[in-house]
Amino acid sequence: MIEIRNLTVQYKNGVKGLDNVNLTIPNGIYGLLGENGAGKSTLMNVLTTLLTPTRGTVIVNSVNVIPQNYTKVKKMIGYLPQELGMYPNLTVRETLEYVAALSGVDPIKKKKKIEYLLERTSLKEHEKKKNKQLSGGMKRRVGLAQALITDPQFLIVDEPTTGLDPEERIRIRNLLVDFGRDRSVLFSSHVVEDLASTCNDLCILKKGKKIYDGTIQHLICEADNHVFSCMLSSEEEFLKVQEKYKITGKNYSNEGIDIRLVSKSVPDVTGIEFQYVKPTLEDAYIYKSSSEKFEEI
């Protein structure tokens, strides 16, 4: 378990990357959701000892994440960053052997561990390929294997499905679910579908602040009676609605323009009829993230 208390990261220009965040990350897969610049990467940098916070406390499995404990914390955490640096001329197997050696993996256990990870990540048949020959999805799987080479208690992954095709995205998500059965996995993403397919619980960050922490089901329930749809006849009507409300979906059909939106109350646009619809996680996320805007309307 990871305990985060009153965590603040303030940069020299006064901007807060994180602002008094309190959070408990349990076992299993825990989602971290937010737009770019919300504070997700800042939080992961603190957890992985790449960044020292301005204030606050982080406890990883009863160990305080402070500089004198960084070596101990690093041994407990595996990290897959969004931008993964790889030696292009090393093969997949050579890469894992190199990382295992750097990480101090027992030489007697190393071969068995590498064989296991190659099989689990479906890379066995590609083990002799050089990294520069790999697809984006294969590189992510190599990165995941690297992060797991020390059998960490906690796995932190940053946008692991970005830029991947649908089949590879599903493969990565399924791997995270499998590896999350016996460890904590912090899964950071701005792709709502990825979290909906893997997590029961999540945190939403916005401008460095926590705006939600709980189950996905409860978040969706919060959006009940705040999601609407309507059929529009022209782009002019669409622009009128868009000026006042947050659009979450738009689709053209023979009948017109079918749109979906979130609103604190029943939308009020002259000549347009709106119907309640059942919220999705994406609707709920947009509704929660837009709450400040609703207060201004």
Short mmCIF file of N, CA and C in Angstrom, two decimals, residues 103-187:
data_model
loop_
_atom_site.label_atom_id
_atom_site.label_comp_id
_atom_site.label_asym_id
_atom_site.label_seq_id
_atom_site.Cartn_x
_atom_site.Cartn_y
_atom_site.Cartn_z
N SER A 103 20.23 -4.12 -12.07
CA SER A 103 19.31 -4.11 -10.93
C SER A 103 19.73 -5.07 -9.83
N GLY A 104 20.81 -5.80 -10.06
CA GLY A 104 21.30 -6.70 -9.02
C GLY A 104 20.51 -7.99 -8.86
N VAL A 105 19.86 -8.42 -9.95
CA VAL A 105 19.11 -9.67 -9.89
C VAL A 105 20.09 -10.84 -9.69
N ASP A 106 19.74 -11.75 -8.82
CA ASP A 106 20.56 -12.93 -8.53
C ASP A 106 20.87 -13.66 -9.85
N PRO A 107 22.18 -13.81 -10.19
CA PRO A 107 22.55 -14.48 -11.45
C PRO A 107 21.94 -15.87 -11.60
N ILE A 108 21.76 -16.57 -10.51
CA ILE A 108 21.19 -17.93 -10.57
C ILE A 108 19.71 -17.86 -10.98
N LYS A 109 19.01 -16.82 -10.54
CA LYS A 109 17.58 -16.68 -10.84
C LYS A 109 17.32 -15.89 -12.12
N LYS A 110 18.36 -15.22 -12.62
CA LYS A 110 18.16 -14.29 -13.74
C LYS A 110 17.60 -14.96 -15.00
N LYS A 111 18.20 -16.08 -15.41
CA LYS A 111 17.77 -16.74 -16.64
C LYS A 111 16.31 -17.17 -16.56
N LYS A 112 15.94 -17.78 -15.42
CA LYS A 112 14.57 -18.23 -15.24
C LYS A 112 13.60 -17.04 -15.25
N LYS A 113 14.01 -15.94 -14.63
CA LYS A 113 13.16 -14.75 -14.58
C LYS A 113 12.95 -14.17 -15.97
N ILE A 114 14.03 -14.09 -16.76
CA ILE A 114 13.93 -13.54 -18.12
C ILE A 114 13.05 -14.43 -18.99
N GLU A 115 13.21 -15.75 -18.87
CA GLU A 115 12.39 -16.67 -19.64
C GLU A 115 10.91 -16.47 -19.31
N TYR A 116 10.62 -16.33 -18.02
CA TYR A 116 9.24 -16.12 -17.58
C TYR A 116 8.65 -14.84 -18.18
N LEU A 117 9.41 -13.74 -18.13
CA LEU A 117 8.91 -12.46 -18.63
C LEU A 117 8.77 -12.46 -20.15
N LEU A 118 9.70 -13.12 -20.84
CA LEU A 118 9.58 -13.21 -22.30
C LEU A 118 8.30 -13.95 -22.69
N GLU A 119 7.99 -15.02 -21.96
CA GLU A 119 6.77 -15.78 -22.24
C GLU A 119 5.53 -14.97 -21.89
N ARG A 120 5.53 -14.34 -20.70
CA ARG A 120 4.35 -13.62 -20.23
C ARG A 120 4.01 -12.41 -21.09
N THR A 121 5.03 -11.79 -21.67
CA THR A 121 4.80 -10.59 -22.50
C THR A 121 4.75 -10.92 -24.00
N SER A 122 4.71 -12.23 -24.30
CA SER A 122 4.64 -12.70 -25.70
C SER A 122 5.80 -12.17 -26.55
N LEU A 123 6.98 -12.14 -25.96
CA LEU A 123 8.17 -11.66 -26.65
C LEU A 123 9.18 -12.78 -26.94
N LYS A 124 8.86 -14.00 -26.54
CA LYS A 124 9.81 -15.10 -26.70
C LYS A 124 10.25 -15.26 -28.16
N GLU A 125 9.30 -15.19 -29.07
CA GLU A 125 9.64 -15.38 -30.49
C GLU A 125 10.37 -14.17 -31.09
N HIS A 126 10.43 -13.08 -30.33
CA HIS A 126 11.11 -11.87 -30.82
C HIS A 126 12.39 -11.57 -30.04
N GLU A 127 12.84 -12.52 -29.20
CA GLU A 127 13.94 -12.24 -28.28
C GLU A 127 15.25 -11.89 -28.97
N LYS A 128 15.43 -12.33 -30.22
CA LYS A 128 16.68 -12.05 -30.93
C LYS A 128 16.60 -10.81 -31.81
N LYS A 129 15.44 -10.16 -31.83
CA LYS A 129 15.30 -8.92 -32.59
C LYS A 129 15.95 -7.76 -31.84
N LYS A 130 16.54 -6.85 -32.61
CA LYS A 130 17.10 -5.65 -32.00
C LYS A 130 15.97 -4.67 -31.68
N ASN A 131 16.19 -3.87 -30.67
CA ASN A 131 15.15 -2.93 -30.24
C ASN A 131 14.72 -2.00 -31.37
N LYS A 132 15.64 -1.63 -32.23
CA LYS A 132 15.30 -0.72 -33.32
C LYS A 132 14.38 -1.36 -34.35
N GLN A 133 14.23 -2.68 -34.30
CA GLN A 133 13.35 -3.39 -35.23
C GLN A 133 11.95 -3.60 -34.67
N LEU A 134 11.73 -3.22 -33.43
CA LEU A 134 10.46 -3.51 -32.78
C LEU A 134 9.40 -2.47 -33.08
N SER A 135 8.15 -2.91 -33.07
CA SER A 135 7.02 -1.99 -33.17
C SER A 135 6.85 -1.25 -31.85
N GLY A 136 6.02 -0.22 -31.86
CA GLY A 136 5.76 0.54 -30.63
C GLY A 136 5.21 -0.33 -29.52
N GLY A 137 4.30 -1.24 -29.88
CA GLY A 137 3.70 -2.11 -28.88
C GLY A 137 4.70 -3.08 -28.29
N MET A 138 5.57 -3.62 -29.15
CA MET A 138 6.61 -4.54 -28.64
C MET A 138 7.56 -3.81 -27.70
N LYS A 139 7.90 -2.58 -28.03
CA LYS A 139 8.79 -1.80 -27.15
C LYS A 139 8.16 -1.59 -25.79
N ARG A 140 6.84 -1.33 -25.77
CA ARG A 140 6.16 -1.16 -24.49
C ARG A 140 6.19 -2.46 -23.68
N ARG A 141 6.05 -3.59 -24.38
CA ARG A 141 6.10 -4.87 -23.67
C ARG A 141 7.50 -5.15 -23.13
N VAL A 142 8.53 -4.76 -23.89
CA VAL A 142 9.90 -4.88 -23.38
C VAL A 142 10.06 -3.99 -22.15
N GLY A 143 9.51 -2.77 -22.22
CA GLY A 143 9.57 -1.86 -21.07
C GLY A 143 8.87 -2.42 -19.85
N LEU A 144 7.74 -3.08 -20.08
CA LEU A 144 7.00 -3.69 -18.97
C LEU A 144 7.81 -4.83 -18.35
N ALA A 145 8.44 -5.63 -19.21
CA ALA A 145 9.30 -6.71 -18.71
C ALA A 145 10.47 -6.14 -17.91
N GLN A 146 11.07 -5.04 -18.38
CA GLN A 146 12.15 -4.40 -17.65
C GLN A 146 11.69 -3.96 -16.27
N ALA A 147 10.50 -3.37 -16.21
CA ALA A 147 9.98 -2.86 -14.95
C ALA A 147 9.71 -3.97 -13.95
N LEU A 148 9.48 -5.17 -14.46
CA LEU A 148 9.13 -6.30 -13.59
C LEU A 148 10.31 -7.22 -13.30
N ILE A 149 11.49 -6.90 -13.81
CA ILE A 149 12.64 -7.80 -13.72
C ILE A 149 13.05 -8.06 -12.27
N THR A 150 12.79 -7.10 -11.38
CA THR A 150 13.15 -7.29 -9.98
C THR A 150 11.99 -7.81 -9.14
N ASP A 151 10.87 -8.17 -9.81
CA ASP A 151 9.67 -8.64 -9.11
C ASP A 151 9.23 -7.63 -8.05
N PRO A 152 8.97 -6.38 -8.46
CA PRO A 152 8.65 -5.32 -7.50
C PRO A 152 7.28 -5.51 -6.86
N GLN A 153 7.12 -4.93 -5.68
CA GLN A 153 5.84 -4.98 -5.00
C GLN A 153 4.85 -3.99 -5.60
N PHE A 154 5.39 -2.92 -6.22
CA PHE A 154 4.55 -1.89 -6.81
C PHE A 154 5.02 -1.63 -8.25
N LEU A 155 4.04 -1.50 -9.14
CA LEU A 155 4.34 -1.21 -10.54
C LEU A 155 3.65 0.10 -10.92
N ILE A 156 4.42 1.02 -11.49
CA ILE A 156 3.89 2.31 -11.91
C ILE A 156 4.06 2.45 -13.41
N VAL A 157 2.97 2.67 -14.12
CA VAL A 157 3.02 2.77 -15.58
C VAL A 157 2.40 4.09 -16.03
N ASP A 158 3.10 4.78 -16.91
CA ASP A 158 2.70 6.11 -17.36
C ASP A 158 2.29 6.06 -18.83
N GLU A 159 1.00 6.20 -19.08
CA GLU A 159 0.46 6.23 -20.45
C GLU A 159 0.99 5.06 -21.29
N PRO A 160 0.85 3.82 -20.84
CA PRO A 160 1.46 2.70 -21.56
C PRO A 160 0.83 2.36 -22.90
N THR A 161 -0.38 2.87 -23.17
CA THR A 161 -1.05 2.51 -24.43
C THR A 161 -1.04 3.64 -25.45
N THR A 162 -0.42 4.76 -25.13
CA THR A 162 -0.41 5.90 -26.05
C THR A 162 0.23 5.52 -27.39
N GLY A 163 -0.47 5.80 -28.47
CA GLY A 163 0.07 5.57 -29.81
C GLY A 163 0.00 4.14 -30.30
N LEU A 164 -0.62 3.25 -29.52
CA LEU A 164 -0.69 1.84 -29.93
C LEU A 164 -1.98 1.56 -30.70
N ASP A 165 -1.94 0.53 -31.55
CA ASP A 165 -3.15 0.12 -32.25
C ASP A 165 -4.07 -0.60 -31.27
N PRO A 166 -5.36 -0.74 -31.62
CA PRO A 166 -6.33 -1.32 -30.67
C PRO A 166 -5.94 -2.69 -30.13
N GLU A 167 -5.41 -3.57 -30.98
CA GLU A 167 -5.04 -4.91 -30.53
C GLU A 167 -3.91 -4.86 -29.50
N GLU A 168 -2.93 -4.00 -29.75
CA GLU A 168 -1.80 -3.89 -28.83
C GLU A 168 -2.22 -3.23 -27.52
N ARG A 169 -3.14 -2.26 -27.60
CA ARG A 169 -3.65 -1.62 -26.39
C ARG A 169 -4.32 -2.65 -25.49
N ILE A 170 -5.13 -3.53 -26.09
CA ILE A 170 -5.82 -4.57 -25.32
C ILE A 170 -4.80 -5.52 -24.70
N ARG A 171 -3.75 -5.86 -25.45
CA ARG A 171 -2.72 -6.76 -24.94
C ARG A 171 -2.04 -6.17 -23.70
N ILE A 172 -1.68 -4.88 -23.80
CA ILE A 172 -1.02 -4.21 -22.67
C ILE A 172 -1.96 -4.15 -21.46
N ARG A 173 -3.22 -3.80 -21.70
CA ARG A 173 -4.18 -3.73 -20.59
C ARG A 173 -4.33 -5.08 -19.91
N ASN A 174 -4.42 -6.15 -20.70
CA ASN A 174 -4.57 -7.48 -20.12
C ASN A 174 -3.34 -7.88 -19.30
N LEU A 175 -2.16 -7.49 -19.79
CA LEU A 175 -0.93 -7.79 -19.04
C LEU A 175 -0.95 -7.08 -17.69
N LEU A 176 -1.40 -5.83 -17.67
CA LEU A 176 -1.44 -5.08 -16.42
C LEU A 176 -2.42 -5.73 -15.44
N VAL A 177 -3.56 -6.20 -15.95
CA VAL A 177 -4.52 -6.89 -15.08
C VAL A 177 -3.90 -8.14 -14.49
N ASP A 178 -3.19 -8.91 -15.33
CA ASP A 178 -2.54 -10.13 -14.85
C ASP A 178 -1.50 -9.83 -13.78
N PHE A 179 -0.63 -8.85 -14.06
CA PHE A 179 0.44 -8.53 -13.12
C PHE A 179 -0.09 -7.84 -11.86
N GLY A 180 -1.31 -7.28 -11.95
CA GLY A 180 -1.90 -6.60 -10.81
C GLY A 180 -2.56 -7.54 -9.81
N ARG A 181 -2.54 -8.84 -10.10
CA ARG A 181 -3.18 -9.80 -9.19
C ARG A 181 -2.41 -9.96 -7.89
N ASP A 182 -1.09 -9.75 -7.95
CA ASP A 182 -0.29 -9.96 -6.74
C ASP A 182 0.61 -8.77 -6.40
N ARG A 183 0.22 -7.58 -6.90
CA ARG A 183 0.97 -6.37 -6.55
C ARG A 183 0.08 -5.15 -6.79
N SER A 184 0.51 -4.01 -6.29
CA SER A 184 -0.19 -2.75 -6.59
C SER A 184 0.30 -2.21 -7.93
N VAL A 185 -0.64 -1.76 -8.76
CA VAL A 185 -0.30 -1.16 -10.05
C VAL A 185 -0.95 0.21 -10.13
N LEU A 186 -0.13 1.24 -10.29
CA LEU A 186 -0.65 2.59 -10.53
C LEU A 186 -0.62 2.83 -12.03
N PHE A 187 -1.80 2.94 -12.62
CA PHE A 187 -1.97 3.04 -14.07
C PHE A 187 -2.40 4.46 -14.41
#
